[in-house]
CSV table of C-alpha atoms and ligand atoms in Angstrom, one decimal:
chain,number,residue,atom,x,y,z
A,266,UNK,CA,53.8,-12.5,-146.5
A,267,UNK,CA,50.6,-14.5,-145.3
A,268,UNK,CA,49.6,-14.2,-141.7
A,269,UNK,CA,47.8,-17.3,-142.0
A,270,UNK,CA,49.8,-20.5,-141.6
A,271,UNK,CA,49.1,-23.8,-143.2
A,272,UNK,CA,50.2,-27.4,-143.1
A,273,UNK,CA,50.2,-29.4,-146.4
A,274,UNK,CA,50.1,-33.0,-145.0
A,275,UNK,CA,50.7,-34.6,-148.5
A,276,UNK,CA,53.3,-33.1,-151.1
A,277,UNK,CA,56.1,-35.2,-152.9
A,278,UNK,CA,58.5,-32.1,-152.5
A,279,UNK,CA,61.4,-34.2,-154.2
A,280,UNK,CA,59.5,-33.4,-157.6
A,281,UNK,CA,59.2,-29.9,-156.6
A,282,UNK,CA,61.5,-27.0,-157.1
A,283,UNK,CA,63.0,-24.2,-154.9
A,284,UNK,CA,60.6,-21.7,-156.5
A,285,UNK,CA,57.8,-23.7,-155.2
A,286,UNK,CA,59.3,-23.9,-151.8
A,287,UNK,CA,59.6,-20.0,-151.8
A,288,UNK,CA,56.2,-19.6,-152.9
A,289,UNK,CA,54.8,-22.1,-150.5
A,290,UNK,CA,56.6,-20.5,-147.6
A,291,UNK,CA,55.3,-16.8,-148.8
A,292,UNK,CA,51.8,-18.1,-149.0
A,293,UNK,CA,52.0,-19.4,-145.4
A,294,UNK,CA,52.8,-23.2,-145.8
A,295,UNK,CA,54.8,-23.8,-142.4
A,296,UNK,CA,55.0,-27.6,-142.4
A,297,UNK,CA,54.4,-30.6,-144.9
A,298,UNK,CA,54.4,-34.4,-144.8
A,299,UNK,CA,56.1,-36.0,-147.8
A,300,UNK,CA,54.9,-39.5,-147.9
A,301,UNK,CA,57.0,-42.1,-150.0
A,302,UNK,CA,55.3,-43.1,-153.0
A,303,UNK,CA,55.9,-44.1,-156.6
A,304,UNK,CA,57.9,-42.0,-159.1
A,305,UNK,CA,56.0,-42.3,-162.0
A,306,UNK,CA,58.3,-45.2,-163.3
A,307,UNK,CA,58.6,-48.5,-161.6
A,308,UNK,CA,62.0,-49.1,-159.6
A,309,UNK,CA,63.9,-52.3,-160.5
A,310,UNK,CA,66.0,-52.5,-157.5
A,311,UNK,CA,66.2,-52.4,-153.9
A,312,UNK,CA,68.9,-49.7,-153.8
A,313,UNK,CA,66.7,-47.2,-155.7
A,314,UNK,CA,64.3,-47.5,-152.5
A,315,UNK,CA,67.0,-47.2,-150.0
A,316,UNK,CA,68.5,-43.9,-151.6
A,317,UNK,CA,64.9,-42.7,-152.0
A,318,UNK,CA,63.9,-43.2,-148.3
A,319,UNK,CA,67.2,-41.7,-147.5
A,320,UNK,CA,66.4,-38.6,-149.1
A,321,UNK,CA,63.0,-38.2,-147.6
A,322,UNK,CA,64.6,-38.3,-144.2
A,323,UNK,CA,67.8,-36.4,-145.2
A,324,UNK,CA,68.3,-34.1,-148.1
A,325,UNK,CA,64.4,-33.1,-148.7
A,326,UNK,CA,64.2,-32.5,-144.9
A,327,UNK,CA,67.3,-30.1,-145.2
A,328,UNK,CA,65.9,-28.6,-148.5
A,329,UNK,CA,62.5,-27.5,-147.0
A,330,UNK,CA,64.4,-26.2,-143.9
A,331,UNK,CA,66.4,-23.7,-146.1
A,332,UNK,CA,63.1,-22.1,-146.9
A,333,UNK,CA,61.4,-22.2,-143.4
A,334,UNK,CA,59.3,-25.0,-144.1
A,335,UNK,CA,59.2,-27.8,-141.6
A,336,UNK,CA,59.5,-31.3,-143.4
A,337,UNK,CA,58.1,-34.4,-142.1
A,338,UNK,CA,57.9,-37.6,-144.0
A,339,UNK,CA,56.1,-41.0,-144.2
A,340,UNK,CA,57.9,-44.2,-145.1
A,341,UNK,CA,56.2,-47.2,-146.7
A,342,UNK,CA,55.9,-49.4,-149.9
A,343,UNK,CA,53.3,-47.8,-152.2
A,344,UNK,CA,50.6,-49.9,-153.4
A,345,UNK,CA,51.6,-49.6,-157.4
A,346,UNK,CA,55.2,-51.3,-156.7
A,347,UNK,CA,53.7,-53.9,-153.9
A,348,UNK,CA,52.7,-55.5,-157.3
A,349,UNK,CA,56.3,-56.5,-158.1
A,350,UNK,CA,56.3,-59.2,-155.4
A,351,UNK,CA,59.9,-60.1,-155.5
A,352,UNK,CA,61.0,-56.5,-155.0
A,353,UNK,CA,58.1,-55.7,-152.6
A,354,UNK,CA,59.5,-58.4,-150.1
A,355,UNK,CA,62.7,-56.8,-150.1
A,356,UNK,CA,61.4,-53.3,-149.6
A,357,UNK,CA,59.2,-54.5,-146.7
A,358,UNK,CA,62.5,-55.8,-144.9
A,359,UNK,CA,63.8,-52.2,-145.0
A,360,UNK,CA,60.7,-50.4,-144.2
A,361,UNK,CA,61.2,-50.7,-140.4
A,362,UNK,CA,65.0,-49.2,-140.7
A,363,UNK,CA,63.5,-45.9,-142.0
A,364,UNK,CA,60.2,-45.7,-140.6
A,365,UNK,CA,61.4,-45.4,-137.3
A,366,UNK,CA,63.9,-42.5,-138.1
A,367,UNK,CA,63.6,-38.9,-136.6
A,368,UNK,CA,61.0,-36.8,-138.7
A,369,UNK,CA,59.0,-39.7,-139.8
A,370,UNK,CA,55.3,-39.2,-138.7
A,371,UNK,CA,53.5,-42.1,-140.4
A,372,UNK,CA,53.8,-45.4,-142.5
A,373,UNK,CA,52.5,-44.3,-145.7
A,374,UNK,CA,51.4,-43.7,-148.5
A,375,UNK,CA,50.1,-47.5,-148.5
A,376,UNK,CA,46.9,-49.0,-149.3
A,377,UNK,CA,45.3,-50.1,-152.7
A,378,UNK,CA,45.8,-49.2,-156.3
A,379,UNK,CA,44.1,-51.9,-158.5
A,380,UNK,CA,43.0,-53.7,-155.4
A,381,UNK,CA,45.2,-56.9,-156.1
A,382,UNK,CA,46.1,-59.6,-153.6
A,383,UNK,CA,49.6,-58.5,-153.6
A,384,UNK,CA,48.6,-55.0,-152.7
A,385,UNK,CA,46.7,-56.3,-149.9
A,386,UNK,CA,49.5,-58.4,-148.5
A,387,UNK,CA,52.0,-55.5,-148.6
A,388,UNK,CA,49.2,-53.3,-146.8
A,389,UNK,CA,48.4,-55.8,-144.1
A,390,UNK,CA,52.3,-56.1,-143.4
A,391,UNK,CA,52.7,-52.5,-143.2
A,392,UNK,CA,49.5,-52.1,-140.8
A,393,UNK,CA,50.9,-54.7,-138.6
A,394,UNK,CA,54.2,-53.0,-138.3
A,395,UNK,CA,52.4,-49.6,-137.6
A,396,UNK,CA,50.3,-51.2,-135.0
A,397,UNK,CA,53.3,-52.7,-133.2
A,398,UNK,CA,55.0,-49.4,-133.1
A,399,UNK,CA,51.8,-47.1,-132.5
A,400,UNK,CA,52.5,-45.3,-135.6
A,401,UNK,CA,49.9,-43.2,-137.7
A,402,UNK,CA,49.1,-44.6,-141.1
A,403,UNK,CA,48.6,-42.5,-144.3
A,404,UNK,CA,46.4,-44.4,-146.8
A,405,UNK,CA,46.4,-43.7,-150.4
A,406,UNK,CA,42.9,-44.7,-152.0
A,407,UNK,CA,42.5,-45.9,-155.7
A,408,UNK,CA,41.4,-43.4,-158.4
A,409,UNK,CA,39.3,-46.3,-159.8
A,410,UNK,CA,36.5,-48.3,-157.6
A,411,UNK,CA,37.4,-45.5,-154.9
A,412,UNK,CA,34.4,-46.2,-152.5
A,413,UNK,CA,35.0,-50.0,-152.6
A,414,UNK,CA,38.7,-49.3,-152.2
A,415,UNK,CA,38.4,-47.0,-149.3
A,416,UNK,CA,35.8,-49.3,-147.4
A,417,UNK,CA,38.2,-52.2,-147.8
A,418,UNK,CA,41.1,-50.1,-146.5
A,419,UNK,CA,39.1,-49.1,-143.5
A,420,UNK,CA,37.9,-52.8,-142.7
A,421,UNK,CA,41.3,-54.3,-143.2
A,422,UNK,CA,42.9,-51.5,-141.0
A,423,UNK,CA,40.5,-52.4,-138.4
A,424,UNK,CA,41.1,-56.2,-138.6
A,425,UNK,CA,44.7,-55.4,-138.1
A,426,UNK,CA,44.0,-53.6,-135.0
A,427,UNK,CA,45.1,-49.9,-136.1
A,428,UNK,CA,43.1,-47.6,-134.0
A,429,UNK,CA,41.0,-45.4,-136.1
A,430,UNK,CA,42.2,-42.1,-134.6
A,431,UNK,CA,45.8,-43.2,-136.1
A,432,UNK,CA,44.4,-43.8,-139.5
A,433,UNK,CA,44.4,-41.0,-142.1
A,434,UNK,CA,42.6,-42.0,-145.2
A,435,UNK,CA,43.6,-39.8,-148.4
A,436,UNK,CA,42.2,-38.7,-151.8
A,437,UNK,CA,38.5,-38.8,-150.5
A,438,UNK,CA,35.6,-37.3,-152.4
A,439,UNK,CA,31.8,-36.6,-151.9
A,440,UNK,CA,31.1,-40.2,-152.2
A,441,UNK,CA,33.6,-41.6,-149.7
A,442,UNK,CA,33.8,-38.9,-147.0
A,443,UNK,CA,30.8,-40.2,-145.0
A,444,UNK,CA,32.2,-43.8,-144.7
A,445,UNK,CA,35.6,-42.4,-143.2
A,446,UNK,CA,34.2,-40.2,-141.1
A,447,UNK,CA,31.7,-42.8,-139.5
A,448,UNK,CA,34.7,-45.1,-139.1
A,449,UNK,CA,36.4,-42.6,-137.0
A,450,UNK,CA,39.3,-41.9,-139.3
A,451,UNK,CA,40.8,-38.8,-140.6
A,452,UNK,CA,39.5,-37.8,-144.0
A,453,UNK,CA,41.9,-36.0,-146.3
A,454,UNK,CA,41.1,-34.5,-149.7
A,455,UNK,CA,43.6,-34.0,-152.4
A,456,UNK,CA,42.9,-30.8,-154.3
A,457,UNK,CA,44.0,-31.1,-158.0
A,458,UNK,CA,43.9,-27.8,-160.0
A,459,UNK,CA,41.9,-29.1,-163.1
A,460,UNK,CA,40.6,-32.7,-162.4
A,461,UNK,CA,39.3,-34.8,-159.8
A,462,UNK,CA,39.0,-32.8,-156.3
A,463,UNK,CA,38.8,-29.3,-156.9
A,464,UNK,CA,38.7,-26.1,-154.4
A,465,UNK,CA,35.1,-25.5,-155.2
A,466,UNK,CA,34.0,-29.0,-154.2
A,467,UNK,CA,36.1,-28.8,-151.1
A,468,UNK,CA,34.4,-25.7,-150.1
A,469,UNK,CA,31.0,-27.5,-150.2
A,470,UNK,CA,32.3,-30.4,-148.4
A,471,UNK,CA,33.6,-28.4,-145.4
A,472,UNK,CA,30.2,-26.6,-145.4
A,473,UNK,CA,28.2,-29.7,-145.5
A,474,UNK,CA,30.4,-31.9,-143.0
A,475,UNK,CA,31.8,-29.3,-140.9
A,476,UNK,CA,35.6,-29.2,-139.7
A,477,UNK,CA,35.7,-32.6,-137.7
A,478,UNK,CA,38.7,-34.7,-138.9
A,479,UNK,CA,38.5,-33.2,-142.4
A,480,UNK,CA,42.1,-32.4,-143.9
A,481,UNK,CA,43.1,-30.6,-147.2
A,482,UNK,CA,46.3,-31.4,-149.1
A,483,UNK,CA,48.0,-30.8,-152.2
A,484,UNK,CA,49.5,-34.2,-153.1
A,485,UNK,CA,51.6,-32.0,-155.7
A,486,UNK,CA,54.1,-34.1,-157.3
A,487,UNK,CA,55.8,-34.8,-160.6
A,488,UNK,CA,52.5,-34.4,-162.5
A,489,UNK,CA,49.9,-31.5,-163.2
A,490,UNK,CA,49.3,-30.4,-159.4
A,491,UNK,CA,49.6,-27.3,-157.3
A,492,UNK,CA,51.8,-27.1,-154.5
A,493,UNK,CA,49.7,-23.7,-153.4
A,494,UNK,CA,46.4,-25.9,-153.2
A,495,UNK,CA,46.1,-25.7,-149.4
A,496,UNK,CA,46.4,-21.8,-149.2
A,497,UNK,CA,44.5,-21.3,-152.5
A,498,UNK,CA,41.6,-23.5,-151.1
A,499,UNK,CA,41.6,-21.8,-147.8
A,500,UNK,CA,41.2,-18.4,-149.4
A,501,UNK,CA,38.2,-19.7,-151.4
A,502,UNK,CA,36.6,-21.1,-148.2
A,503,UNK,CA,37.0,-17.6,-146.5
A,504,UNK,CA,35.7,-15.9,-149.7
A,505,UNK,CA,32.7,-18.2,-149.6
A,506,UNK,CA,32.0,-17.2,-146.1
A,507,UNK,CA,33.0,-20.3,-144.2
A,508,UNK,CA,33.8,-20.0,-140.6
A,509,UNK,CA,37.5,-19.1,-140.4
A,510,UNK,CA,38.0,-21.4,-137.4
A,511,UNK,CA,36.7,-24.3,-139.7
A,512,UNK,CA,39.1,-23.2,-142.3
A,513,UNK,CA,42.0,-23.2,-139.9
A,514,UNK,CA,41.1,-26.5,-138.6
A,515,UNK,CA,40.9,-28.2,-142.3
A,516,UNK,CA,44.2,-26.4,-143.4
A,517,UNK,CA,46.4,-26.5,-140.3
A,518,UNK,CA,45.1,-28.0,-137.0
A,519,UNK,CA,43.5,-31.3,-137.8
A,520,UNK,CA,46.8,-32.3,-139.9
A,521,UNK,CA,48.9,-31.2,-137.1
A,522,UNK,CA,46.7,-33.0,-134.6
A,523,UNK,CA,46.8,-36.3,-136.7
A,524,UNK,CA,50.7,-36.3,-137.4
A,525,UNK,CA,51.8,-34.8,-134.0
A,526,UNK,CA,50.5,-38.2,-132.4
A,527,UNK,CA,53.6,-39.6,-133.8
A,528,UNK,CA,55.8,-37.6,-131.1
A,529,UNK,CA,57.9,-36.5,-133.8
A,530,UNK,CA,56.7,-32.9,-134.3
A,531,UNK,CA,57.8,-30.3,-132.0
A,532,UNK,CA,54.7,-28.3,-131.7
A,533,UNK,CA,55.9,-25.5,-129.8
A,534,UNK,CA,58.7,-24.8,-132.2
A,535,UNK,CA,56.1,-25.1,-135.2
A,536,UNK,CA,54.2,-22.3,-133.6
A,537,UNK,CA,57.1,-19.9,-133.6
A,538,UNK,CA,58.3,-18.0,-136.8
A,539,UNK,CA,60.7,-20.1,-138.7
A,540,UNK,CA,64.3,-19.8,-138.5
A,541,UNK,CA,66.2,-19.7,-141.9
A,542,UNK,CA,70.0,-20.3,-142.3
A,543,UNK,CA,71.0,-20.9,-145.7
A,544,UNK,CA,74.8,-21.0,-144.6
A,545,UNK,CA,74.1,-24.5,-143.3
A,546,UNK,CA,75.2,-27.4,-145.4
A,547,UNK,CA,74.0,-31.0,-145.7
A,548,UNK,CA,76.8,-33.4,-146.5
A,549,UNK,CA,78.8,-30.3,-147.6
A,550,UNK,CA,76.1,-29.3,-150.1
A,551,UNK,CA,73.8,-26.2,-150.0
A,552,UNK,CA,70.8,-25.2,-152.0
A,553,UNK,CA,72.4,-22.1,-153.3
A,554,UNK,CA,74.4,-21.6,-156.3
A,555,UNK,CA,76.9,-18.8,-155.0
A,556,UNK,CA,74.0,-16.4,-153.9
A,557,UNK,CA,74.4,-14.5,-150.4
A,558,UNK,CA,72.7,-17.2,-148.1
A,559,UNK,CA,69.6,-15.9,-146.2
A,560,UNK,CA,69.6,-15.9,-142.6
A,561,UNK,CA,66.5,-15.0,-140.5
A,562,UNK,CA,66.2,-15.8,-137.0
A,563,UNK,CA,62.7,-16.1,-135.2
A,564,UNK,CA,61.6,-13.1,-133.6
A,565,UNK,CA,60.6,-13.5,-129.8
A,566,UNK,CA,56.8,-13.6,-130.0
A,567,UNK,CA,55.1,-16.2,-132.3
A,568,UNK,CA,53.4,-15.4,-135.5
A,569,UNK,CA,49.7,-14.9,-135.4
A,570,UNK,CA,47.1,-17.3,-137.0
B,671,ZN,ZN1,51.1,-39.0,-152.8
């Protein structure tokens, strides 16, 4: 069992298995944020979004808890599906109903994909909503034309009056990090196993920029991705001689500070060892298949970090 603890503030748990949850918990992942996003295939009706958002605040939260992982989520209309404008209008109407529920730490992931005007309208609408409710915003950045996409995401958020300390820009790289830090927003990095941003590059980014507002995440989903990206990257950072305090901030504290602004995270409870009770049920269902439920209560003292 790892003595370090990690926060993976971007992972699509609904696409992951219980083996992943077990491996994550064992590697020290103590908390996650699961942002609402695209499922790989476009949804055709509002009901699909309603059921998906319900699962993020319900079943997925329960499922993670059964392995000792605190699950928080972000609710929003993703940029890709914002391009189906008729459906997008309906989805935006129900976003407030879910975004204000318990365990929701941000509006997200929202932003640009192809940088279309439909995406911009949905982004602005959700930024306005977030500002009115003083919420944190998690922004997805486009994989093509990323630099311009991120500059525009920052500018539009500023225009909408979202304070920069409430803005997390995700999927950064070496080309974009300075713009995000200069703006005063949080700069998150998704670590993919084979492509895009890898752990090696992340080590050098942390070395160069220091730990201020840098966040490491996995964005693990239904594609080729790694639910252990955060602990693995932390291990490489330590191996390469980076200051353990810097590593702790980039893989735990900064994500906690950013999303605890929501008021939805009980930090004291998170610092204690997790309580696991697999005898619990969610709507009469458990994650077990006839196994003996694991029941572990937290020891009196907190876990070291
Ligand atoms: Zn994502």
